[in-house]
Short mmCIF file of C-alpha atoms in Angstrom, two decimals:
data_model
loop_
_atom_site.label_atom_id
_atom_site.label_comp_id
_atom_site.label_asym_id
_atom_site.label_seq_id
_atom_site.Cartn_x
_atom_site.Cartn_y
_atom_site.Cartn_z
CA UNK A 450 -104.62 98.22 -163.38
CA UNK A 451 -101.47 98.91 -160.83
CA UNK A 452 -101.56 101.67 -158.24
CA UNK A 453 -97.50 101.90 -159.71
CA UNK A 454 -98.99 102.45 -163.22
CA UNK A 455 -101.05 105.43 -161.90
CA UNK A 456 -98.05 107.05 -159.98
CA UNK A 457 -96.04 107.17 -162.64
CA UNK A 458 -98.28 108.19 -165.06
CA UNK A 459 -98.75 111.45 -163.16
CA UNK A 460 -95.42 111.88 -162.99
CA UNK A 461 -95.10 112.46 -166.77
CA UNK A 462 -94.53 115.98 -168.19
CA UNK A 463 -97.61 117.84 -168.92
CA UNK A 464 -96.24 120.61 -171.35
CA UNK A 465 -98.76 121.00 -174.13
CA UNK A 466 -100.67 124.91 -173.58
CA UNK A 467 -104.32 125.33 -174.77
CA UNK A 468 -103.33 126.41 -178.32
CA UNK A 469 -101.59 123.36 -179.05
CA UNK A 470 -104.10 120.87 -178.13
CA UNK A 471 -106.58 122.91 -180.17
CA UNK A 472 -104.44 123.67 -183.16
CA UNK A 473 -103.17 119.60 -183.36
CA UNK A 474 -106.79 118.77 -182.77
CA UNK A 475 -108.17 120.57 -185.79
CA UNK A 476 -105.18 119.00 -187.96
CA UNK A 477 -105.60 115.61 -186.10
CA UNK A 478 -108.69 115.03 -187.92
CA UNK A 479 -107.03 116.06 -191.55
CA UNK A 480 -105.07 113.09 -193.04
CA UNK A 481 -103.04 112.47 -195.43
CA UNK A 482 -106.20 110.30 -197.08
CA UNK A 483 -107.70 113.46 -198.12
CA UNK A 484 -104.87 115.34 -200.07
CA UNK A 485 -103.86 112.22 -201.85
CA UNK A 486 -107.08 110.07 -201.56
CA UNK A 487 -109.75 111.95 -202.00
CA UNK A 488 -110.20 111.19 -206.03
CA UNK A 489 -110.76 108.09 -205.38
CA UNK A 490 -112.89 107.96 -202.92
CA UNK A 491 -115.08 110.80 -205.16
CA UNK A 492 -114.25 107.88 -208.27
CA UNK A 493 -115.53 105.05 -206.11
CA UNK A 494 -119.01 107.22 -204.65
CA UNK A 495 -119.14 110.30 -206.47
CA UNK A 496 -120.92 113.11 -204.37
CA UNK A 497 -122.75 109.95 -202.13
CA UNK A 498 -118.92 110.05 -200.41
CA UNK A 499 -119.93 113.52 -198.37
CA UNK A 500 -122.55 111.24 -196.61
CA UNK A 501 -119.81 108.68 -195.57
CA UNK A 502 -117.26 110.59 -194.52
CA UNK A 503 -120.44 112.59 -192.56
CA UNK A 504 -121.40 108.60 -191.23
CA UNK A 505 -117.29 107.78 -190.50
CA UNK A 506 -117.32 111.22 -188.55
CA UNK A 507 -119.91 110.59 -186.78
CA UNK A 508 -118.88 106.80 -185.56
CA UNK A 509 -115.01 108.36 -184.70
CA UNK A 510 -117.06 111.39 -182.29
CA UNK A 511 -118.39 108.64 -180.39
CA UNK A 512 -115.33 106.51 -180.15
CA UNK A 513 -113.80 110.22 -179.22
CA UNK A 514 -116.34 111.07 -177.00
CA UNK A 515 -116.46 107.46 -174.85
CA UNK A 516 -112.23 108.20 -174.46
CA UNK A 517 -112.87 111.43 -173.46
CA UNK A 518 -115.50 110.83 -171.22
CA UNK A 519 -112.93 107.99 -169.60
CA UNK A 520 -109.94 110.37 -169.47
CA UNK A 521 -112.05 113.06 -167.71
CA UNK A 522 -113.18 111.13 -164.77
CA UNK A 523 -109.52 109.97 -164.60
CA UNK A 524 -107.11 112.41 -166.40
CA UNK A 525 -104.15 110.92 -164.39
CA UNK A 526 -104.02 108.15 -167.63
CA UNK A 527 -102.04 108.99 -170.36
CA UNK A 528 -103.53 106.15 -172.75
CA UNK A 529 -107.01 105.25 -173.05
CA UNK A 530 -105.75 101.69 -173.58
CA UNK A 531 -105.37 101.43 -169.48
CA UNK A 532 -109.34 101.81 -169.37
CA UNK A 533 -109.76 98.32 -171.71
CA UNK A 534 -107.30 96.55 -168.84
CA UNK A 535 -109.51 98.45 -166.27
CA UNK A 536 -112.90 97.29 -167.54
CA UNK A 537 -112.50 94.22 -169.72
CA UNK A 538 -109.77 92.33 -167.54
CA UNK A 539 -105.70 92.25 -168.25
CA UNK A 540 -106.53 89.34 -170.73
CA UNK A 541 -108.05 91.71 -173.22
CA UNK A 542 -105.88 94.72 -172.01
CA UNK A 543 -102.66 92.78 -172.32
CA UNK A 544 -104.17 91.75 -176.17
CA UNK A 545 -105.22 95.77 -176.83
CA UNK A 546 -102.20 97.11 -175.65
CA UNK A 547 -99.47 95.12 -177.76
CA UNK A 548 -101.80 95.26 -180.76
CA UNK A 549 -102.48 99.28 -180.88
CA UNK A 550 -99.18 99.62 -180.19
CA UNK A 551 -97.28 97.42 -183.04
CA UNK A 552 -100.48 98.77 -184.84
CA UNK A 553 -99.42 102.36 -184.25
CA UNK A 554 -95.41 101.36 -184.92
CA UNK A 555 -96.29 99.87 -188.35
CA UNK A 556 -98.40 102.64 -189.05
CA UNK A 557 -95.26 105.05 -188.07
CA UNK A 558 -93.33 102.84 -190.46
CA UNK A 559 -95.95 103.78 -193.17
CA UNK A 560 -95.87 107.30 -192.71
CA UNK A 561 -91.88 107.32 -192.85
CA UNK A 562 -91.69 105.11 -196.24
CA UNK A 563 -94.21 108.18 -197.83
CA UNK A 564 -91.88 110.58 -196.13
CA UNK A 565 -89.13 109.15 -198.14
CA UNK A 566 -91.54 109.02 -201.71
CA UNK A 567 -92.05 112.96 -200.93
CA UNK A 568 -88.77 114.18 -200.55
CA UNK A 569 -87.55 112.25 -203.57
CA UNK A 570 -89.58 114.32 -205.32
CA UNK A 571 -87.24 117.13 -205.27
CA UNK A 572 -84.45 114.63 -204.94
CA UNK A 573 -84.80 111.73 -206.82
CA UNK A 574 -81.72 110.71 -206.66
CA UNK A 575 -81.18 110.71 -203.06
CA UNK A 576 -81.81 106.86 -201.32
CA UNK A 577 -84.66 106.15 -199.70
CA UNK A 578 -83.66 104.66 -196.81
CA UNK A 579 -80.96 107.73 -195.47
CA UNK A 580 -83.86 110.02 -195.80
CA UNK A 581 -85.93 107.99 -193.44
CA UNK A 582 -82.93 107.41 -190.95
CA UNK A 583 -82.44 111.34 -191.21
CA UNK A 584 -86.07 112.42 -190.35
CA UNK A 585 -86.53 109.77 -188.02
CA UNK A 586 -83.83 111.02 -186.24
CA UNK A 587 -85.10 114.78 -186.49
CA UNK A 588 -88.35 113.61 -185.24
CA UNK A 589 -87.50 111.07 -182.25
CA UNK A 590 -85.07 114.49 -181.24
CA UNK A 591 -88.47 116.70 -180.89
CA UNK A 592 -90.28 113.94 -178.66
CA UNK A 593 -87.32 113.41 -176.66
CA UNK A 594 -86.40 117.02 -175.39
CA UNK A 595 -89.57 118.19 -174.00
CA UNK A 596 -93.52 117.45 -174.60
CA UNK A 597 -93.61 121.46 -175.53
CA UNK A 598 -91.49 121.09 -178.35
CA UNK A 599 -93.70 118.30 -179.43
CA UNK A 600 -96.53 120.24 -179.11
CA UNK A 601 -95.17 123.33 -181.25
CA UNK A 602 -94.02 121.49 -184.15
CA UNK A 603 -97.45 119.94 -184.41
CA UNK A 604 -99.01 122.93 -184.10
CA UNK A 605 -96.95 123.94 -186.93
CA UNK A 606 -97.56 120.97 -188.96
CA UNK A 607 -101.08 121.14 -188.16
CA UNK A 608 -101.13 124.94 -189.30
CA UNK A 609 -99.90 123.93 -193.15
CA UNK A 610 -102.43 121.29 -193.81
CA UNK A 611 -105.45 124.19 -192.52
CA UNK A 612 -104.10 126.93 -194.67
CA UNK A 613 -103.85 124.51 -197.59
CA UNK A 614 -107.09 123.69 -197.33
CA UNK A 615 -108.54 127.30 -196.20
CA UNK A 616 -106.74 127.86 -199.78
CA UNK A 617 -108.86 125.24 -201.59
CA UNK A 618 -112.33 126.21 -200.19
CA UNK A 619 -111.54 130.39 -200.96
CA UNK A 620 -110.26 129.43 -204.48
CA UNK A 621 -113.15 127.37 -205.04
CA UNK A 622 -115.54 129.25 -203.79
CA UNK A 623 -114.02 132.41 -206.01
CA UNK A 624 -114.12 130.35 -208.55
CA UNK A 625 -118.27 129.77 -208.36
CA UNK A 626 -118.93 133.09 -208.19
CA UNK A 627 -116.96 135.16 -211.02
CA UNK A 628 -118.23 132.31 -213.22
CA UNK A 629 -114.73 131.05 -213.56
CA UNK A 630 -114.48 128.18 -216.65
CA UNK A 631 -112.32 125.53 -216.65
CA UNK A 632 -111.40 122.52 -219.69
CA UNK A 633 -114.19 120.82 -217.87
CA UNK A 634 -116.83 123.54 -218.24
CA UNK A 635 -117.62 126.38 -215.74
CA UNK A 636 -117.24 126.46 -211.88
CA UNK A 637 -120.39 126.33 -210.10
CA UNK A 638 -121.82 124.43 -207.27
CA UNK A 639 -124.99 122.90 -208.93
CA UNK A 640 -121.79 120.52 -210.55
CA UNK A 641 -122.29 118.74 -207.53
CA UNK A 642 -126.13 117.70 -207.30
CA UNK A 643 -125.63 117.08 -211.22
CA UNK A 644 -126.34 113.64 -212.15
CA UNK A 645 -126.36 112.87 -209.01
CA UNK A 646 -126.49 108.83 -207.56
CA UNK A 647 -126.40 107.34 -204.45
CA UNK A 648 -124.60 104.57 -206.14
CA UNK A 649 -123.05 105.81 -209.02
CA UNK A 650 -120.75 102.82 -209.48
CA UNK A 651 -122.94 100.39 -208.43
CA UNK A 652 -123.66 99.54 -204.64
CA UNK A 653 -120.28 97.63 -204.00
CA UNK A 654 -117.89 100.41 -205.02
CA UNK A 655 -120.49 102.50 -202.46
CA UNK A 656 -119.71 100.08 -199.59
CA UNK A 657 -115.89 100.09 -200.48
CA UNK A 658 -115.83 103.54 -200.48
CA UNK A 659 -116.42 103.12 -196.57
CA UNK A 660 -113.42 101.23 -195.84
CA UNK A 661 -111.23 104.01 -197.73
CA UNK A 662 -112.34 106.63 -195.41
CA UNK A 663 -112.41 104.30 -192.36
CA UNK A 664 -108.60 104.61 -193.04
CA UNK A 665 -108.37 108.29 -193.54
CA UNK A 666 -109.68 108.99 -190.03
CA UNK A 667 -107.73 106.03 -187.90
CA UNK A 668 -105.38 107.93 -185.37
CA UNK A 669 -107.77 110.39 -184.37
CA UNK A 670 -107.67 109.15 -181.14
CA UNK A 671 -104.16 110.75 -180.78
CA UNK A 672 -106.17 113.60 -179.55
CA UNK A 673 -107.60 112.50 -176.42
CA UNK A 674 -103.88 111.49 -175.61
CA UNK A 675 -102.06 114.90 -176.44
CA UNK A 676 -105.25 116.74 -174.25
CA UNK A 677 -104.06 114.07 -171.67
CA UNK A 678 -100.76 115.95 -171.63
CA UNK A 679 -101.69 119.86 -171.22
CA UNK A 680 -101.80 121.27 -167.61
CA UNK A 681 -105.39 121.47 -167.11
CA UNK A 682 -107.03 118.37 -168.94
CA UNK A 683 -110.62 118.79 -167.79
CA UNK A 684 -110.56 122.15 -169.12
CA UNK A 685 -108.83 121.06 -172.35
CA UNK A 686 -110.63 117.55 -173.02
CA UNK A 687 -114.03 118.36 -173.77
CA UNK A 688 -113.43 121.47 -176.25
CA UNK A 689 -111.01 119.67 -178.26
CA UNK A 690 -113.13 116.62 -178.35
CA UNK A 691 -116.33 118.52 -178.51
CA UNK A 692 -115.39 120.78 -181.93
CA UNK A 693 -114.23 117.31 -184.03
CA UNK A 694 -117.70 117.11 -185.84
CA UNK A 695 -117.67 120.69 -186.93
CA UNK A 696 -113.88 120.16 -188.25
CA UNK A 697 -115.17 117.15 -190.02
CA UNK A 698 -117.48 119.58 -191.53
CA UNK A 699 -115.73 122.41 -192.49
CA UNK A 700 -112.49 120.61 -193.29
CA UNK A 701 -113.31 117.35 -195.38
CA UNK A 702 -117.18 117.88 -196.30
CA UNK A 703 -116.03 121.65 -196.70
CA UNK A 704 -112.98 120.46 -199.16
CA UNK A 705 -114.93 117.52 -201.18
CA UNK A 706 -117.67 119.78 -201.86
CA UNK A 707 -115.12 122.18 -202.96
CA UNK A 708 -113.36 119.88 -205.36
CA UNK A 709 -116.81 118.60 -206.79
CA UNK A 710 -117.82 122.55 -207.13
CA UNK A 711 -114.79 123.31 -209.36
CA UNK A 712 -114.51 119.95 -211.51
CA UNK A 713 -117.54 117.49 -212.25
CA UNK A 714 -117.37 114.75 -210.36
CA UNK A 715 -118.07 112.83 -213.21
CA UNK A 716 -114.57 113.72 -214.57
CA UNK A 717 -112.58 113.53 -211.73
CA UNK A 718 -109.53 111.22 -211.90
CA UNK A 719 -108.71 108.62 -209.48
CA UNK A 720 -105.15 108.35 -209.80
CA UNK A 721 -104.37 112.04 -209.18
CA UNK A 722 -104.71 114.06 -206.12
CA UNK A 723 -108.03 116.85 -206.91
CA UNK A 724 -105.77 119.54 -204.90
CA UNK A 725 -103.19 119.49 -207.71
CA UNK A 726 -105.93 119.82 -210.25
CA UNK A 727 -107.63 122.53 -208.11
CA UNK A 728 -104.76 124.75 -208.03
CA UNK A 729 -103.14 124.26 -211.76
CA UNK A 730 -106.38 125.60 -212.37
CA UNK A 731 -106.22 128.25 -210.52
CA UNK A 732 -102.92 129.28 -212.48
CA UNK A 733 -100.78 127.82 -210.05
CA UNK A 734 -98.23 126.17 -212.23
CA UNK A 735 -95.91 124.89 -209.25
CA UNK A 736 -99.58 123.10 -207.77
CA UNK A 737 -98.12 119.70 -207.63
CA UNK A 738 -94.49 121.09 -205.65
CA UNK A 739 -97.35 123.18 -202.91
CA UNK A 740 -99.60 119.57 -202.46
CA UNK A 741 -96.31 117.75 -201.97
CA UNK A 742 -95.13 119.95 -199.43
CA UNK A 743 -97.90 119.83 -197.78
CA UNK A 744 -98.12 116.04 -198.31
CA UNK A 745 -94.91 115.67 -196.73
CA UNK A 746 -95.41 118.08 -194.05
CA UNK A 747 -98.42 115.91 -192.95
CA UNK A 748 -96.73 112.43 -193.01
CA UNK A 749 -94.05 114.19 -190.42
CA UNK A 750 -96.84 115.47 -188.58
CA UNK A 751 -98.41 111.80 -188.70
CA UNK A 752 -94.82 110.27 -187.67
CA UNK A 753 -93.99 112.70 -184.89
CA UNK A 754 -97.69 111.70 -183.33
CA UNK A 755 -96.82 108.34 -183.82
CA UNK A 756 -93.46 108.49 -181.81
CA UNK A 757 -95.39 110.15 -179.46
CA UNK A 758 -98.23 108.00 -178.49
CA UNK A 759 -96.68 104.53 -179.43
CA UNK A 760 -93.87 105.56 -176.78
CA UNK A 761 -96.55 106.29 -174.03
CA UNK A 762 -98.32 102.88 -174.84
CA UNK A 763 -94.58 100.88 -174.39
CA UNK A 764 -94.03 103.28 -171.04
CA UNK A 765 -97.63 101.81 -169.88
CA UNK A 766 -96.69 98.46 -171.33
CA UNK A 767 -93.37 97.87 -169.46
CA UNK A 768 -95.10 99.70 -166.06
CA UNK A 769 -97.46 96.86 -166.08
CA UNK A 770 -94.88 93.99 -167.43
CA UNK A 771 -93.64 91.66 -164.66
CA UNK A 772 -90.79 90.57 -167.10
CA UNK A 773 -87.46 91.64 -166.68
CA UNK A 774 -87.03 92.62 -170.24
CA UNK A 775 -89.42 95.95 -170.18
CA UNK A 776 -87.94 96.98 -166.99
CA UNK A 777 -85.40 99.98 -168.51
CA UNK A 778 -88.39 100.99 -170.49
CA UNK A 779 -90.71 101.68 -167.41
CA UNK A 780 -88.29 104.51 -166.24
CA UNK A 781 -88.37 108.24 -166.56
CA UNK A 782 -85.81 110.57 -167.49
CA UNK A 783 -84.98 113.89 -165.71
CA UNK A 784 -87.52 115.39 -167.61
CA UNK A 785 -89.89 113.28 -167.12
CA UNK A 786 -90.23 111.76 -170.37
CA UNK A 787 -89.89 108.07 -171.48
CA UNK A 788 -87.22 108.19 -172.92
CA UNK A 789 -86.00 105.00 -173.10
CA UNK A 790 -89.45 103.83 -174.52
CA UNK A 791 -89.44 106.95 -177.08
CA UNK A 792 -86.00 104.95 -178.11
CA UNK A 793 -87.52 101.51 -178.74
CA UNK A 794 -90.40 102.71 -180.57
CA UNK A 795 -88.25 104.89 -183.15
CA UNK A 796 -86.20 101.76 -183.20
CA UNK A 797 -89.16 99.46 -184.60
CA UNK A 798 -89.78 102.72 -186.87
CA UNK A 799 -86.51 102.64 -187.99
CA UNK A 800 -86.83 99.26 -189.65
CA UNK A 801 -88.93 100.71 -192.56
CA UNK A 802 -85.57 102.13 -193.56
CA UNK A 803 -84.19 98.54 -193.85
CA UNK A 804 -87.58 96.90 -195.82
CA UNK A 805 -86.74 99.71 -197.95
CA UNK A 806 -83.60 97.81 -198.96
CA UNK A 807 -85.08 94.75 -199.88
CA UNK A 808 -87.34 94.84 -202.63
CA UNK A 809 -88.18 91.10 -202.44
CA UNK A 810 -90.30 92.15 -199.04
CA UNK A 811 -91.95 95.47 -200.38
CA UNK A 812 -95.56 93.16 -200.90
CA UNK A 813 -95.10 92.19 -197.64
CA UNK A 814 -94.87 95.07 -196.06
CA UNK A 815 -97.63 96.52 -197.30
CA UNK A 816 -99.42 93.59 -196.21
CA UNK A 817 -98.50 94.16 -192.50
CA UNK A 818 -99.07 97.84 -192.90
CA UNK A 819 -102.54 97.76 -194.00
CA UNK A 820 -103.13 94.57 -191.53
CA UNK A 821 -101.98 96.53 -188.82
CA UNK A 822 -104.82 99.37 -190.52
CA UNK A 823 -107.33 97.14 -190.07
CA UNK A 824 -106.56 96.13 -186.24
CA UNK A 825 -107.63 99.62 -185.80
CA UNK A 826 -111.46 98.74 -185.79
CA UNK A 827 -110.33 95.73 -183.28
CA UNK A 828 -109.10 98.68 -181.13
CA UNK A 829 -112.13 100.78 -181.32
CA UNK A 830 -114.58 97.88 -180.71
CA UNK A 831 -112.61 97.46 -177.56
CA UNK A 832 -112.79 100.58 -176.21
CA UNK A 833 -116.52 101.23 -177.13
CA UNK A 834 -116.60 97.54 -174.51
CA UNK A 835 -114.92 98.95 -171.94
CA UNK A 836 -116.82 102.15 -172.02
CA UNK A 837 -119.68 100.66 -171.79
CA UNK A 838 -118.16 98.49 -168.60
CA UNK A 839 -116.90 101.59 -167.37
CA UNK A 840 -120.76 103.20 -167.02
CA UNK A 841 -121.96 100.28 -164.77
CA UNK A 842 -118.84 100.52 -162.83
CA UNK A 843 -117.95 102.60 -159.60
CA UNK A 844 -115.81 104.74 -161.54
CA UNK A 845 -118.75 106.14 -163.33
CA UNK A 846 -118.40 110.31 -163.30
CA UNK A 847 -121.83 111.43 -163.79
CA UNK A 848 -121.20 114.93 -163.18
CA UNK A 849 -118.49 114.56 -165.91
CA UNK A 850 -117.85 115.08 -169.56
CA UNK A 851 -120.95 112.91 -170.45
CA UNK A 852 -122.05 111.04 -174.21
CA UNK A 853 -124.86 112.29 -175.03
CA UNK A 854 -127.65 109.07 -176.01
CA UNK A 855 -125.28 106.24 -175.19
CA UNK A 856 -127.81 103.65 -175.29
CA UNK A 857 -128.11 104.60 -179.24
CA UNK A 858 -124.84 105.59 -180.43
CA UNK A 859 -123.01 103.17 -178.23
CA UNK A 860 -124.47 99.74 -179.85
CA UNK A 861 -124.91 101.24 -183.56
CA UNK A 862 -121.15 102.30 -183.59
CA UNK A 863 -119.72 99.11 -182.45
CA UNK A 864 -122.94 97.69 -184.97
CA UNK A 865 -121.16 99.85 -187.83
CA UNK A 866 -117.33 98.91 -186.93
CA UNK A 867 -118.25 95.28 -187.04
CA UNK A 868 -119.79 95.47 -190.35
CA UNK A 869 -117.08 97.51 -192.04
CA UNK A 870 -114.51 94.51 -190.86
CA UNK A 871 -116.96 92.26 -192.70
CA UNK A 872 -116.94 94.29 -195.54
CA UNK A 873 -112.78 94.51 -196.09
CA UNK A 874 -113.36 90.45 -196.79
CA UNK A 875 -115.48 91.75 -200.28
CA UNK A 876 -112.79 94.10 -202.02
CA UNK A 877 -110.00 92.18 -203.68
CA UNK A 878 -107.28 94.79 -202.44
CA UNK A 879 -107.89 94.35 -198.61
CA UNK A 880 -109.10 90.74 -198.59
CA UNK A 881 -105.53 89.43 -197.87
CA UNK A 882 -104.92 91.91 -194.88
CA UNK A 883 -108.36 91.36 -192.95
CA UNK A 884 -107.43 87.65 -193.76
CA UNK A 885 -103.81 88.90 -191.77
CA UNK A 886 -105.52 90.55 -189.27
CA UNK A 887 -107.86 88.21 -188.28
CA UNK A 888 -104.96 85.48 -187.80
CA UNK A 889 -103.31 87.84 -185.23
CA UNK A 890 -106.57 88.65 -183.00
CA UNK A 891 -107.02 84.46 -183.16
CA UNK A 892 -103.21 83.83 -182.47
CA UNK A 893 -102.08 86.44 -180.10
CA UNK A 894 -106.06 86.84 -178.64
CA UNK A 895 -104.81 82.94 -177.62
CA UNK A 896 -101.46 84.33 -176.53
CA UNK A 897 -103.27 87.24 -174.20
CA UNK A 898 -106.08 84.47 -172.81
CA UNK A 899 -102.45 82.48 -171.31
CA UNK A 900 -101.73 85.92 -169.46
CA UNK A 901 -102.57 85.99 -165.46
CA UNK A 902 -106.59 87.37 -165.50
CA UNK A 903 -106.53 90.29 -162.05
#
């Protein structure tokens, strides 16, 4: 870790207010997994799948909670990232850095692509790849005039995806209590305890199920970042950080219990989205336009936090590069912004827009897509490490923003993350992307081990 790194990570603009860390915090743990993905994760568990996305919660707070606790005792950092090159040696930071970055790039790439599926709904006929170019474009605009601006269209974006599902829960809960019927039978809430199993598709489909909503909460840690950009971080850190279990709650127990009030879970589809259903039968004819809007409006809110972070990770990256060739992207612009790095990353972005073009490669990139998904858990175990490290160090805050039980939910998590990993090499649709992820931290962890240890 570089005394330069540290100076010119405070130099960075720090133009996010209160209301937009909270507001992007509160949509931050909403993905896009849970408007489109959340039949078939009720297909694959049935109501069992309120207790896993209740366990995933719980192993993402303490992931949240070890950043947060990092970022507090120094809020000069930008990127928890620095703390795994700070505690576990460059080695393993040069490794984490370059991975959760092309990690967060591909996932950018991702969000794009669906960007592109959205808007041809309305407009089929337009081509894929100029809508990406045009709202990458849009996008990579917001991040590079000001961190404010950034911080106002999430809270925007983040605003849709609450009222849409403030929307579900009142319907739903209407629903119950005028005795509201639907083709399925009526709306009540004993549909969920009804024929209940813990594994009502047998016990593999239940330990699937954990993967799929693994992947709906990965980039949660976006948070701790954007509270590392608001004036007054201490202040801001620990109540954004500290209100992520009762979002969890509310937002995705609140919805899923919702959905499973209104239609048996028995019955539930796994190829359609349950807020469509939810809403046609609430007489909302236009249901599947409103879910795609607010689809769409949550990929752009997923992309423009991509740009975002993935820019400040390059900025660190080049800041700590002795090559010549990440020099231009260690510099700042008048505004203090990285510009130059905001540039490359939407450049990487950008090549989703070019795979789109070549159908031969389509299989391929999904492959590196959900590879890159799966590097995720890499990243966490990491950082769990060099929390850990960071407790028996000097550094060690202990009048600060402090885990509560880290001897317990410390070694369980990183117990949990290692067995979910295990688990993607059991499901014949992620096999062959845990098999690509696992070649990249054996390759390129060989690559980082060649790197000067400090």
């Amino acid at each position: 870790m570089s005394l330069n790194q540290d100076n010119q990570d405070q130099e960075q603009q720090r133009g996010l207010q209160n209301r937009h860390v909270q507001l992007i915090a509160i949509g931050g743990t909403i993905g896009t997994g849970l408007f489109m993905g959340a039949g078939n994760s009720i297909h694959f568990a049935g109501p069992a799948i309120l207790l896993i996305y209740a366990i995933i919660g719980l192993l993402m707070f303490v992931v949240m909670r070890a950043i947060g606790e990092m970022l507090y005792a120094d809020p000069n950092q930008h990127t928890f990232i620095t703390f795994i090159s700070r505690y576990l040696g460059n080695r393993t930071g040069f490794f984490a850095r370059w991975s959760y970055w092309l990690t967060v790039a591909f996932m950018g790439m991702a969000e794009l692509t669906a960007i592109a599926k959205y808007v041809q709904f309305w407009f089929p006929h337009w081509p894929s790849w100029i809508i990406q170019i045009v709202i990458l474009l849009v996008l990579t605009a917001v991040n590079l005039i000001a961190v404010a601006l950034y911080g106002e269209t999430e809270f925007w974006f983040a605003m849709i995806k609450i009222v849409a599902i403030l929307a579900l829960i009142v319907t739903g809960v209407m629903m119950a209590l005028t005795g509201f019927k639907t083709a399925a039978g009526p709306v009540a809430f004993s549909n969920v305890w009804q024929h209940f199993s813990l594994f009502p598709n047998g016990v593999g489909n239940f330990v699937n199920a954990f993967q799929m909503v693994m992947f709906a909460f990965v980039g949660m840690e976006f948070i701790g970042m954007t509270a590392a950009e608001t004036e007054n971080p201490r202040k801001v850190l620990p109540k954004a950080i500290n209100q992520i279990p009762w979002r969890v709650l509310f937002f995705y127990l609140g919805a899923l219990f919702i959905i499973m009030t209104i239609y048996p879970w028995t019955k539930i589809p796994a190829n359609q989205s349950p807020f469509v259903m939810v809403f046609e039968l609430a007489g909302i004819n236009w249901a599947a336009a409103l879910v795609n809007f607010v689809v769409l409006t949550s990929a752009a809110s997923a992309l423009n936090s991509v740009l975002f972070t993935a820019s400040r990770n390059f900025y660190s990256l080049a800041v700590e590069s002795h090559g010549n060739f990440l020099k231009p992207f260690a510099k700042m612009s008048k505004n203090n912004l990285p510009t130059n790095a905001i540039f490359f990353t939407s450049l990487v972005v950008a090549f989703s827009a070019i795979i789109s073009l070549i159908p031969q490669i389509t299989d391929a990139f999904s492959f590196v897509t959900s590879a890159s998904t799966d590097l995720f858990l890499m990243i966490y175990i990491l950082t769990l490490a060099a929390y850990w490290k960071y407790r028996k160090s000097s550094d060690y805050l202990k009048d600060g923003f402090l885990m509560d039980f880290p001897q317990v939910a410390v070694p369980l998590s990183l117990i949990m993350f290692v067995l979910i990993y295990i688990t993607l090499f059991f499901n014949p649709d992620s096999v062959i992307p845990a098999i690509g992820a696992t070649l990249w931290l054996v390759v390129f962890g060989l690559i980082a081990r060649l790197q000067p240890q400090t």
